[in-house]
Each structure stands twice: as structure tokens, then as C-alpha cells.
XYZ file of C-alpha atoms in Angstrom:
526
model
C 5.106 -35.376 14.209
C 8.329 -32.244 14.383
C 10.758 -32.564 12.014
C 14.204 -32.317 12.896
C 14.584 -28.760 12.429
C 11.314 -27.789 14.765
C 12.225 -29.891 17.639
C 15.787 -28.376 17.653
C 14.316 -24.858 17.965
C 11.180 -26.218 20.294
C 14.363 -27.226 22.671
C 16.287 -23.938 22.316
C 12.696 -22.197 23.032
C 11.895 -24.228 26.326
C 14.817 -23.803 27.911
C 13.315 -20.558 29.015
C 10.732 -22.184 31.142
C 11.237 -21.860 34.985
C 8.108 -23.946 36.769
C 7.304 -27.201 35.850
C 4.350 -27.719 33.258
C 2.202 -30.888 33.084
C 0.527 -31.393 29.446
C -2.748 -33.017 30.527
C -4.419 -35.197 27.727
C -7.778 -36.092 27.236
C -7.769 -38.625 24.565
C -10.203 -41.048 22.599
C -9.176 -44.187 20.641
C -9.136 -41.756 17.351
C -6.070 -41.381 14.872
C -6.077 -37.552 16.182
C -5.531 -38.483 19.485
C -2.635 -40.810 19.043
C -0.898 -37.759 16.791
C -1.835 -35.592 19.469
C -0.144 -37.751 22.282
C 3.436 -37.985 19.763
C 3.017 -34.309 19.900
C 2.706 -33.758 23.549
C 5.480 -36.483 23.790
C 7.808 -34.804 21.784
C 7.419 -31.564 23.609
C 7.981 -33.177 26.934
C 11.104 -35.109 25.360
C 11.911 -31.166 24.504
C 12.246 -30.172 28.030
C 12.929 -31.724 31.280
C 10.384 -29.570 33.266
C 7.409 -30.658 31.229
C 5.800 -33.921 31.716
C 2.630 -35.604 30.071
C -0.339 -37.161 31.448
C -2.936 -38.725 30.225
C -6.841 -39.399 31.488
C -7.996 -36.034 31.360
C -11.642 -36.110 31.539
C -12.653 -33.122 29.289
C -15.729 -33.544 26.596
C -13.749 -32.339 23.478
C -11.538 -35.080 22.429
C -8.658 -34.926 21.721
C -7.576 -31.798 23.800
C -5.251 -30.874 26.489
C -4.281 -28.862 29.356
C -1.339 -26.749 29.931
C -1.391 -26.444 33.750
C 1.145 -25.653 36.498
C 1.123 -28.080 38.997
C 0.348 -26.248 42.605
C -1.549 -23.595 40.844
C -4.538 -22.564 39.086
C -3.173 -21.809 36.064
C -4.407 -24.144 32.918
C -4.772 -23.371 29.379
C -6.661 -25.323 27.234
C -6.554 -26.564 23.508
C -9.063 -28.677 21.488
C -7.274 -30.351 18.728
C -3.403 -29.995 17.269
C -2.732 -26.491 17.391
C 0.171 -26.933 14.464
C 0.259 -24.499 11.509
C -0.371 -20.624 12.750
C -1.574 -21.788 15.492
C 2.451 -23.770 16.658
C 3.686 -20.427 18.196
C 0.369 -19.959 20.477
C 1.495 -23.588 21.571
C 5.073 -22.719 22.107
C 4.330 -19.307 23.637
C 1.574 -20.938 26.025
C 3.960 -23.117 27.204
C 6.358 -20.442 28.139
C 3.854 -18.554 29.931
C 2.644 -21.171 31.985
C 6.074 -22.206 32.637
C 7.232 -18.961 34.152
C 8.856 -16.955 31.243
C 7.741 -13.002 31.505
C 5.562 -11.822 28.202
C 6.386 -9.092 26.047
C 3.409 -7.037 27.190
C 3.501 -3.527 28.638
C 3.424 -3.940 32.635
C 0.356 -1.555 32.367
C -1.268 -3.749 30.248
C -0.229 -6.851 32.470
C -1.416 -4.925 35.811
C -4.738 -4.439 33.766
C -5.859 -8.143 33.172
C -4.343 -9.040 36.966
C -6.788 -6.602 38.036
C -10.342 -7.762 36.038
C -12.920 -8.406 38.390
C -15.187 -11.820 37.442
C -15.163 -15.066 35.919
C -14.626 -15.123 32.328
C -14.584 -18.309 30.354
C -13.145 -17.938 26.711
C -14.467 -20.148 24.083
C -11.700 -19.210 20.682
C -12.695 -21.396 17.018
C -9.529 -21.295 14.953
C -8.276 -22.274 11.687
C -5.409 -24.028 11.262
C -4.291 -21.501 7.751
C -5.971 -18.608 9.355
C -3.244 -15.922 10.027
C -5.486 -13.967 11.880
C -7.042 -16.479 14.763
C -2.987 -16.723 16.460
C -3.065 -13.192 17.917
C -6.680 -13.507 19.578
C -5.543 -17.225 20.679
C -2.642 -15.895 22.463
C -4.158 -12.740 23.951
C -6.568 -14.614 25.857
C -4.089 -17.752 26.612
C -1.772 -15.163 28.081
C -4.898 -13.100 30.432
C -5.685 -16.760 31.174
C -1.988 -17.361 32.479
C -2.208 -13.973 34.536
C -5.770 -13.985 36.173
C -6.455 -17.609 37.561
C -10.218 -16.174 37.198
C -9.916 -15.872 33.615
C -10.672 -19.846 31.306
C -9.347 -19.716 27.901
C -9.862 -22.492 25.477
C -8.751 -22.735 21.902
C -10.878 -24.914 19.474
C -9.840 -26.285 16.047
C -12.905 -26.056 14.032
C -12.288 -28.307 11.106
C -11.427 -30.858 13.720
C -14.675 -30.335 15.645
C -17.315 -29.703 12.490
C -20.347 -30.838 14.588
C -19.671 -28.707 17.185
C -19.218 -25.648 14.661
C -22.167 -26.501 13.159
C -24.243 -26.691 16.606
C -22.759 -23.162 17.206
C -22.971 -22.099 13.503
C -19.505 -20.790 13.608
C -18.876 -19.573 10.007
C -15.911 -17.277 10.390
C -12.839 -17.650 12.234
C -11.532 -16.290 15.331
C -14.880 -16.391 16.933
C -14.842 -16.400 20.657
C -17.081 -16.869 23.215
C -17.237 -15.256 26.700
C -19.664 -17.345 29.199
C -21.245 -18.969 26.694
C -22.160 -15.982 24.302
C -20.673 -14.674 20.846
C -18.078 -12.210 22.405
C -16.571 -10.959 18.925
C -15.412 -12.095 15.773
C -11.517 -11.273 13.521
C -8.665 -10.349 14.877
C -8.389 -8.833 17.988
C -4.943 -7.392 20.528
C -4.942 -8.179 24.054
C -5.805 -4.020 24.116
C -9.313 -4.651 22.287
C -10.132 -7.706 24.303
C -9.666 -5.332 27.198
C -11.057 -2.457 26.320
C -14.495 -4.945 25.568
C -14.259 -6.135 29.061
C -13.009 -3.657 31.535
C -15.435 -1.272 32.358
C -14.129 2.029 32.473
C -10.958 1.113 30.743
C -11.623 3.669 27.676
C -12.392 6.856 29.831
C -9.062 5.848 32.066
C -7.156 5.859 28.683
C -9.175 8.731 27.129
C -8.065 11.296 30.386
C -4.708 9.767 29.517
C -4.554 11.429 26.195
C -6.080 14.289 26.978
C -3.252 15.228 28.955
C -0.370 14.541 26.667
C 1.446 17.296 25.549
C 1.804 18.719 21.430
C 3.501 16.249 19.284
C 5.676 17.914 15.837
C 4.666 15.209 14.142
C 1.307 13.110 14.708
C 0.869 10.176 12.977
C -2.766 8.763 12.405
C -2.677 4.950 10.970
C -0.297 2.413 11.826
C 0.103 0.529 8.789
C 3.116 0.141 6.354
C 2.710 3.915 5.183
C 2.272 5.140 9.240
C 5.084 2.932 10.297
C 7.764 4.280 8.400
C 6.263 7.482 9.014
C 6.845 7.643 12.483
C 10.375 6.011 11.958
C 11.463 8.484 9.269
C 10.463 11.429 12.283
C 11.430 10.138 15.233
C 15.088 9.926 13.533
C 14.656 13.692 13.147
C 14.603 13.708 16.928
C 11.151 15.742 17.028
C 8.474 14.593 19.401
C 6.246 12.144 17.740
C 2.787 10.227 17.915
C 1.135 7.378 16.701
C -2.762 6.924 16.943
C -3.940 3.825 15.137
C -6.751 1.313 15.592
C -4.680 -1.682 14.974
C -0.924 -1.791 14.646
C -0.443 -3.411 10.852
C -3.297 -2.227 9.518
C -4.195 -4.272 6.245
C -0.677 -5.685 6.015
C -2.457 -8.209 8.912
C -5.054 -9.629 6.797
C -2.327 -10.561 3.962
C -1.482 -14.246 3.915
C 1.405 -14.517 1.690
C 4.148 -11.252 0.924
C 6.500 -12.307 -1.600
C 7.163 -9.232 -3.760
C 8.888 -7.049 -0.539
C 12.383 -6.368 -2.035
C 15.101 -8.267 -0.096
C 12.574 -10.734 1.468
C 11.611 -13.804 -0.951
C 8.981 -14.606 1.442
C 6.745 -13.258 4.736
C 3.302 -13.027 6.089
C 1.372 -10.278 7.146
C 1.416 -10.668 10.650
C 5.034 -11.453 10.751
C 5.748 -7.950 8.802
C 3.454 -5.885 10.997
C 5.110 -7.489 14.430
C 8.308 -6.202 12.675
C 6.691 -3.089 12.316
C 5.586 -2.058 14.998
C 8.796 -3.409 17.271
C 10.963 -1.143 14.827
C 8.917 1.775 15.811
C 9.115 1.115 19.660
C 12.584 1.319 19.115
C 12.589 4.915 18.590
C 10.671 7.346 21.162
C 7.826 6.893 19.302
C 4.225 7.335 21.683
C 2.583 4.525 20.284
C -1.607 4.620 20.985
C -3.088 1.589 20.287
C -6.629 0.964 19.987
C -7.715 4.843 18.711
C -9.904 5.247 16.355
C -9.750 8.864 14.689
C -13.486 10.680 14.693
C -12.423 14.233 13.205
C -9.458 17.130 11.693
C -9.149 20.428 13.145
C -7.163 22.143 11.285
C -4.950 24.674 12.801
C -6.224 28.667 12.566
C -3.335 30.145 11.007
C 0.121 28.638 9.900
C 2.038 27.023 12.140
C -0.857 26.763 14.668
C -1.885 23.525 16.322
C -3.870 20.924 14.272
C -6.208 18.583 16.331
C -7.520 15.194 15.565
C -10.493 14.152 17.846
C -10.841 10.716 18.652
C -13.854 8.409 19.116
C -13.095 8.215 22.809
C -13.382 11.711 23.527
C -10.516 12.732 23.729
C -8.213 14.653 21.563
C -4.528 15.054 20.521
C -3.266 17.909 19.136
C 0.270 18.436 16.446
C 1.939 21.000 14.624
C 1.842 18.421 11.426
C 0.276 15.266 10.740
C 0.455 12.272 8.616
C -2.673 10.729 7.651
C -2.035 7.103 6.989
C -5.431 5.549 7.546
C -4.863 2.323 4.778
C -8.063 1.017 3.488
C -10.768 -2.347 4.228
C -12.292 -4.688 2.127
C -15.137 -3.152 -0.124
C -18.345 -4.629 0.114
C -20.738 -5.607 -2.542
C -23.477 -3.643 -0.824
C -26.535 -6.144 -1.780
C -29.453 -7.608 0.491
C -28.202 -9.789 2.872
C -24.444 -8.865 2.264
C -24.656 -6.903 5.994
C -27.042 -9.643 7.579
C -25.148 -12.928 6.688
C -21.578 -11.412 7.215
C -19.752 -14.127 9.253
C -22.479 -16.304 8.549
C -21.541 -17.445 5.270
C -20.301 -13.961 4.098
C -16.488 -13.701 4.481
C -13.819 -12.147 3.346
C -10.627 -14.184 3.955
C -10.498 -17.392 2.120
C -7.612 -18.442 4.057
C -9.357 -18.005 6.970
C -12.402 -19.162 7.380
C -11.876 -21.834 4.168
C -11.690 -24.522 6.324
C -14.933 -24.085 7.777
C -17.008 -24.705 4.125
C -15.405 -27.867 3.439
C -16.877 -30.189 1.079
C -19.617 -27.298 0.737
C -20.772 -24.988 -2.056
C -19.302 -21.379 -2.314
C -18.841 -18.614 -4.610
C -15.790 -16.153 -4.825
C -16.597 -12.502 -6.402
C -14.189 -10.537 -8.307
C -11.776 -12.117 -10.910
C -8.857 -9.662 -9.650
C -5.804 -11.272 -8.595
C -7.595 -12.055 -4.980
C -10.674 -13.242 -6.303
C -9.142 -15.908 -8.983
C -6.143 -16.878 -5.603
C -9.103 -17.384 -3.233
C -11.256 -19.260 -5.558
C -8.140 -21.499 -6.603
C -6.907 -21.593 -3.015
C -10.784 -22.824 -1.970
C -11.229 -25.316 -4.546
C -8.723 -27.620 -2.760
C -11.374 -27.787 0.316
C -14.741 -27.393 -0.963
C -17.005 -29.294 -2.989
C -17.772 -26.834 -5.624
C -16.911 -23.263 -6.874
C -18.481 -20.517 -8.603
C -16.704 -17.472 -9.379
C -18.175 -14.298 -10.518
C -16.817 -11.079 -11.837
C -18.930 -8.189 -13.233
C -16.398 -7.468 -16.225
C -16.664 -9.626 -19.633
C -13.308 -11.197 -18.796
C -11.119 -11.711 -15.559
C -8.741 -9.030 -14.866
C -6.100 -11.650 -12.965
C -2.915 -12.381 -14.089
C -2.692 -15.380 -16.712
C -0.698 -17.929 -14.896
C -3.217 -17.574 -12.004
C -6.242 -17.917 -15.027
C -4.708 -20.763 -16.395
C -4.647 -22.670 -12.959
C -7.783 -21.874 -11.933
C -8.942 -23.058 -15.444
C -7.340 -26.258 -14.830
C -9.448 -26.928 -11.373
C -12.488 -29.417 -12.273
C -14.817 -27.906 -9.507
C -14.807 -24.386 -10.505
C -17.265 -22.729 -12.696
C -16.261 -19.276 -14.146
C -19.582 -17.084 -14.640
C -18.402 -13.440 -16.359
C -20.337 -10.173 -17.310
C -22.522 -11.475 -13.551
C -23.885 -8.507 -11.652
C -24.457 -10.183 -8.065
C -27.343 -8.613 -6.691
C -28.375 -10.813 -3.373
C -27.387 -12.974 -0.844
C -30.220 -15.254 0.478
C -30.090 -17.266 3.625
C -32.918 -18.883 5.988
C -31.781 -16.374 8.815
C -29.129 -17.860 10.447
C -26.878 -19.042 7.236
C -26.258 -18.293 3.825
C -28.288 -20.748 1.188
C -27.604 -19.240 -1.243
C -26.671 -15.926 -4.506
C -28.604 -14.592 -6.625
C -27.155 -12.584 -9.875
C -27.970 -11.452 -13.163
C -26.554 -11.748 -16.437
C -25.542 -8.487 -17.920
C -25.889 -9.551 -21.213
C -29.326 -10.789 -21.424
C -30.711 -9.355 -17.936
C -31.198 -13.400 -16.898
C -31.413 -13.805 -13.396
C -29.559 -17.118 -11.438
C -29.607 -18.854 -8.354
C -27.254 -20.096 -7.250
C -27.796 -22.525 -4.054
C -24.060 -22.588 -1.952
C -23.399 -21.736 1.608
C -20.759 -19.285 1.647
C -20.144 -16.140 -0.550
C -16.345 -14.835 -0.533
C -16.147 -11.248 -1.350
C -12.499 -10.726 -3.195
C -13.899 -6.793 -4.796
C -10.700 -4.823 -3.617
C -10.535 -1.948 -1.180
C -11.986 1.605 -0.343
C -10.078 4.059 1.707
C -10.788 4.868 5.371
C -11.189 8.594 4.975
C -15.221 9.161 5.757
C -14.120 11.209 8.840
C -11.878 13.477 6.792
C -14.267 14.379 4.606
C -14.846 17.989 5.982
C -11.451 18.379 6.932
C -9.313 17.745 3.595
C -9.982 17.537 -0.313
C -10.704 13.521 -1.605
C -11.113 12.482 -4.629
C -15.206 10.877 -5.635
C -13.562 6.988 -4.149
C -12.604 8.931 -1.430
C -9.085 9.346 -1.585
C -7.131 11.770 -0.262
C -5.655 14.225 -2.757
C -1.716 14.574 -2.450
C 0.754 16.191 -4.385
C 4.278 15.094 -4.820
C 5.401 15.730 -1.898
C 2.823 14.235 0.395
C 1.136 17.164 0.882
C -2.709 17.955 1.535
C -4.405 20.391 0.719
C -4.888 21.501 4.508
C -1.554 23.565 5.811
C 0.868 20.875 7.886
C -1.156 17.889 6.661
C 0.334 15.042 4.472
C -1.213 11.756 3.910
C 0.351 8.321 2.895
C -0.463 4.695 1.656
C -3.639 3.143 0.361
C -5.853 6.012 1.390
C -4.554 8.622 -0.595
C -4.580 9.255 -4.547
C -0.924 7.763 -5.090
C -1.550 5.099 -7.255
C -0.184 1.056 -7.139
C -1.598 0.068 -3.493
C 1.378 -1.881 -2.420
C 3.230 -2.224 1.254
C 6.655 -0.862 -0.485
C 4.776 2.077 -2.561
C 3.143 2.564 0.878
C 6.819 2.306 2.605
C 8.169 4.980 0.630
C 5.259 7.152 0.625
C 4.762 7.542 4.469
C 8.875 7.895 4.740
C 8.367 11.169 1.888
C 5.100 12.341 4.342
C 7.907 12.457 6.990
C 10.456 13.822 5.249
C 7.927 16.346 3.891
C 6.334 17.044 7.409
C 9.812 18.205 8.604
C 10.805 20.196 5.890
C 7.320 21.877 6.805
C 8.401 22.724 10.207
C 11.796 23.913 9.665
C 10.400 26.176 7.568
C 7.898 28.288 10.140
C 8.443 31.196 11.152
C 9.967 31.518 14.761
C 8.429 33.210 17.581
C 10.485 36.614 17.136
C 9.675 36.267 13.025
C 6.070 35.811 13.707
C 5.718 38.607 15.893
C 7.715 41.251 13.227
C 5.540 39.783 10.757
């Protein structure tokens, strides 16, 4: 089942567990449970302190049970959790076996401390890069509250029961029962959905930080090496950002990052945001900016009010916001979203196989996904507005080569029809001849680029009609002691090194900004 290579690291990784950890099996007669039993075999040959056992009596078959014996500790999976989902395993095990997590003690002391029984139901992909982080925040709360259930489910291994549920996207997860929340989600969000009053604790915690020099808002590529570039200036400095990574987490495959042949998205944004925690960097996760203040004369404080209600206040910031997958804005776009609308083929792929689906936009992403789809579903249709596809040639000439895709140009899309729980099917129109098709599928794959998240600035600073902030050169805004970086501003070529260099410049500029006020004693002769 592990190669060589995997079992000699799986060993080197478990000799970090401490307790003893029983794998507990529940089985069938199926092929998938005799590869699941060599897997749990080969784990426990990894380790002396883990053991197997078999005749666990849970419905889903084949699953098992990571449990401590003498405690009430037991997390569960449904299915092999190999591919993305391998480090959840390997990490799970650790947990339950002892060895501390790399979580904030706050953060620990905050799921120790939940109040109720919570019973988490987690559909993943196997190739989604997105479904490991939600997997392992809720394996870990279930490792550190004995009141907290958390069970992973492979949902290409358990169609019928994703098809009962009408799971459509992956991560979805289930509290008690109920759809809890959808995409990727920290151990922070999960939290902040659950503990009541958590938000207004951390809100009156912000509120009574001091003035940062330098406040960064974003913490993708650009906002990263932002906040590196000025804590190595030794000023005080910030970081508010929704999710650490930003876009960078929804990127399957990096291979054009100078000096690295090859990474993923997730991988790069862990990297990220360790590399900032290893400067005195205030990292706050899960903020959402809501509003600029600029400051009322030069060198004044500029404050950025958050959607929590409270508010932080700098003498410069860096706006480094990134950008989200642009919509197609049609009828039914909003209503069937995670019901057959997606946005990450290599997500939620897995859950339309052997079905019908279209991909729209002939971009780069739109002709990867529809290429990268074709190998699971039935049938293809991709549709770009433009006479011709606007992706490079080598991918045009594969996705030529595929016999079940169909390659409809100069389309318009212009609805997405369902029955009210799923998508049936698109409707679009030829712009040629004003024709209108149907087109009966069950998933739509939106692959139409980005648009910046600036709507809250746009009081506060000059952006372009897309919405992009305007910057000059240097980084600058055209608000005093505000610079903006990355995929939300008007420097063009929306890639994680331009983004890189541009938020490192921001910094740069932002000091250069502040050297240059003038002093208290200056001011006051002035």
C-alpha cells in the first residue's frame, strides 16, 4: 500500500507518539476494506505503540477509529484517507498518541473549554487541497474536547451516501446532523462559528492594542512579504487578514516560483505564514476589514475598522487584500452554488463522476479544469464567450485530443437551471446567430478569472472601473501613508512572485514614508 520511501518517513514521524493508539477497523468483505486493513497494518508495523483491531461495528464500511485506549478520545475516518488527505492521517495519529499540536495555547484553551456535544460530519476529496485543513481542525478539537465527534468521509468512496445528502462540493461538514459550512475553513473560523461570544472576546482584544508603524491588511503572498520586509526594519507591525494564504490556498499546482520546480498552495501559504511568525509580527487571523480612515493631516493615525467592531489604527498601511473567483452573475449562478456550481475542479471533481458538466472560460484555468475533469466525468462542454480560446497551445492541443469534450466558442452563458436542490442543467446563446442551447449536465465549473477585494475601499482610496487599486511605482496610493500590493491593485501580471515583490516594495516604500515625517519638535516649528 506505502512505498518504501513513505513508510520510512511514517516511522521517523511516529516515533513521536507517547500513549498507545489502537486503529479500530470496521470492515466488509470489499476490495477497499482489505487495502484499508494493509494500510492500518503497515502503520502499526510503523510503530510499536499502535496496534490494530478489527470488528468495529460502525455503518460506513470500510472506516476506522483512532482511539486511545483508557480514554475517550477517538477519531474517525470513512474510507483511505491517502492523497491530501495522508498528513490528516499521520497528524491524527500523533495527536491521539500524545504529541503536543502546533496551535496557539489560547486557541487550545478555547476548544478545551466549548460547552456541548458536537458531532462533526467532514466529505472530502481525495485531490482536494482544500478539505485537509478543515479535516484536521476538527480531528485535532476532537482530540482535545472528549465532547467534541469528528468524522472524516471520502465521498467518491461513499457516492450513495453523497447523493442521499446531496453533497456537491467538498469540504462540507456537518454539525449534529445539519450543513455546518462549506470550503476551507482554520481551526479559528470553526471556532469563531461555534463559540458564542468568541468574536466580541477577540474584538475588545483589538481594541486595546496599541498603534502599529506599519499595518498590514491581507495575508496573502503580497501581505506576507509585506510584513516580513517591515518587521526586519524593527518597527512595530500588524497583520489583519481573513485567511492566512489568501488565494495562494485555492492553487493546486505552483510550478513557475523561481527556485522551486514544484509546490502547492497550501504548502506555500503554511510557509508563509510560519516565516512571518518568525519575526514579531502581530498576526490577526480571522479579520475581515469593513472600512479606511484616513489619517487628518500627515503623519496622523490611519484607521481600518473591522467587521467585528473593532478597530486598529497605523501610521502606514499596506493594503494587500488579493482577489476571489469572479462569478458569471446569471440566474441560478447564486442559488445552485455548491450544488452543482463550483469553482475548483480539483476539488469537488470527484464528486461528478461519470456525470455531465461544463467548464466556462477557455483561459488557462478553464481549458486545465476541463482537461483535468475529462479524466472523471462522462462528458464535457466547455464554453468561452470569445471567438477562440485564449489558453496556451500545448494546453489547446490536449484538450483537443480528449474524446469527451466538446468546445462551444463565441457562447454567452446566460442561466443555470436546476429542479431546486441540483443543477440539471445551462442554458447559453450563440453570439453569432443569437441561438439559444440547452445544455442538460449536472455541474457548471466557473474558470472566468478574478476581481479584486476592494468594495470596502471604495470611499477611502482611488480604483480603477474593475476595481483596482491605483498605485504608482512605488506602491503608493493615492491616500497619504497608504500603499497597496498584489492582485488587488493596478500592477499588472497577477502572479505569487509579481505579488512577492510588490508587497516587499509596499514595505520598503511604507518605511521610507515614515522616516521621512516630520518629528515632534519639526512639526511644532512648522
Amino acid at each position: 500500500m506505502l512505498d518504501a520511501a513513505l513508510k520510512t518517513q511514517l516511522k521517523a514521524y511516529l516515533e513521536n507518539v507517547r500513549e498507545p493508539v489502537e486503529l479500530v477497523a470496521s470492515l466488509d468483505d470489499g476490495p477497499k476494506s482489505r487495502e484499508l486493513l494493509e494500510l492500518l497494518n503497515e502503520i502499526a508495523e510503523a510503530s510499536p505503540k499502535v496496534s490494530v483491531r478489527q470488528g468495529g461495528d460502525d455503518a460506513r464500511k470500510p472506516s476506522f477509529a483512532i482511539t486511545r485506549p483508557g480514554s475517550d478520545i477517538s477519531v474517525r475516518f470513512a474510507g483511505l484517507p491517502l492523497g491530501h488527505e495522508f498528513t490528516s492521517l499521520v497528524l491524527t495519529l500523533l495527536w491521539v498518541g500524545g504529541h503536543p499540536p502546533k496551535v496557539e495555547p489560547e486557541v487550545i484553551e478555547q476548544v478545551k473549554a466549548l460547552d456541548g456535544d458536537f458531532a462533526f460530519e467532514t466529505y472530502f476529496s481525495l485531490s482536494c487541497q482544500n478539505c485537509p485543513d478543515v479535516v484536521q481542525a476538527l480531528n485535532l478539537m476532537s482530540v482535545l474536547n472528549p465532547r467534541i465527534r469528528s468524522t472524516s468521509i471520502d465521498g467518491a468512496l461513499f457516492q450513495a451516501e453523497v447523493e442521499q445528502r446531496q453533497i456537491m462540493a467538498v469540504p462540507t461538514v456537518l454539525l449534529n446532523g445539519e450543513t455546518f459550512a462549506q470550503g476551507r475553513m482554520t481551526i479559528e473560523q470553526i471556532l469563531a462559528k461555534i463559540d458564542v461570544g468568541a468574536v466580541a472576546r477577540e474584538a475588545e482584544k483589538i481594541k486595546a492594542k496599541d498603534a502599529f508603524d506599519v499595518l498590514v491588511v491581507g495575508g496573502g503572498p503580497a501581505g506576507a512579504a509585506a510584513a516580513i520586509y517591515a518587521a526586519r526594519k524593527g518597527i512595530r507591525t500588524g497583520v489583519a487578514a481573513e485567511r492566512f494564504g489568501g488565494q495562494v490556498l485555492d492553487t493546486m499546482a505552483i510550478e513557475n516560483f523561481i527556485s522551486v520546480p514544484h509546490t502547492e498552495g497550501p504548502k506555500l501559504a503554511t510557509g508563509l505564514e510560519q516565516h512571518v511568525k518568525d519575526y514579531e509580527v502581530d498576526v490577526m487571523n480571522v479579520q475581515r476589514a469593513a472600512k479606511l480612515i484616513p489619517a487628518r493631516e500627515p503623519g496622523g493615525l490611519i484607521t481600518v475598522e473591522l467587521e467585528s467592531g473593532a478597530s486598529l489604527k497605523s501610521r502606514t498601511v499596506i493594503l494587500a487584500t488579493g482577489a476571489r473567483w469572479r462569478q458569471m452573475n446569471v440566474p441560478g449562478e447564486d442559488e445552485y452554488r455548491n450544488k452543482g456550481v463550483a469553482y475548483c475542479p480539483h476539488c469537488d471533481g470527484p464528486l461528478f463522476k461519470g456525470k455531465r458538466v461544463a467548464v466556462i472560460g477557455g483561459g488557462n484555468s478553464g481549458v486545465e479544469a476541463a482537461i483535468d475533469l475529462a479524466g472523471i466525468v462522462a462528458h464535457v462542454t466547455l464554453i468561452e464567450f470569445d471567438s477562440q480560446l485564449r489558453a496556451d497551445a500545448v494546453l489547446q492541443r490536449k484538450l483537443a485530443s480528449l474524446p469527451n469534450v466538446r468546445i462551444v466558442t463565441s457562447a454567452l452563458t446566460t442561466e443555470v437551471k436546476g429542479d431546486g436542490q441540483k443543477v440539471t442543467g445551462l442554458v447559453y446563446k450563440d453570439r453569432n446567430s443569437d441561438e439559444v442551447h440547452n445544455v442538460d449536465l449536472e455541474g457548471v465549473f466557473v474558470q472566468i478569472g478574478l476581481v479584486p477585494n476592494t468594495e470596502w475601499l471604495k470611499d477611502s482610496v482611488a480604483l480603477t472601473t474593475r476595481g483596482e487599486i491605483e498605485v504608482d511605482f512605488r506602491g503608493a496610493t493615492s491616500v497619504p501613508g497608504v500603499f497597496a500590493a498584489g492582485d488587488a491593485t493596478t500592477t499588472p501580471y497577477k502572479q505569487i512572485v509579481i505579488a512577492m515583490g510588490e508587497g516587499s516594495k509596499a514595505a520598503l516604500s511604507a518605511f521610507d514614508y515614515l522616516i521621512r515625517l516630520p518629528g515632534p519638535d519639526q512639526a511644532q516649528a512648522a
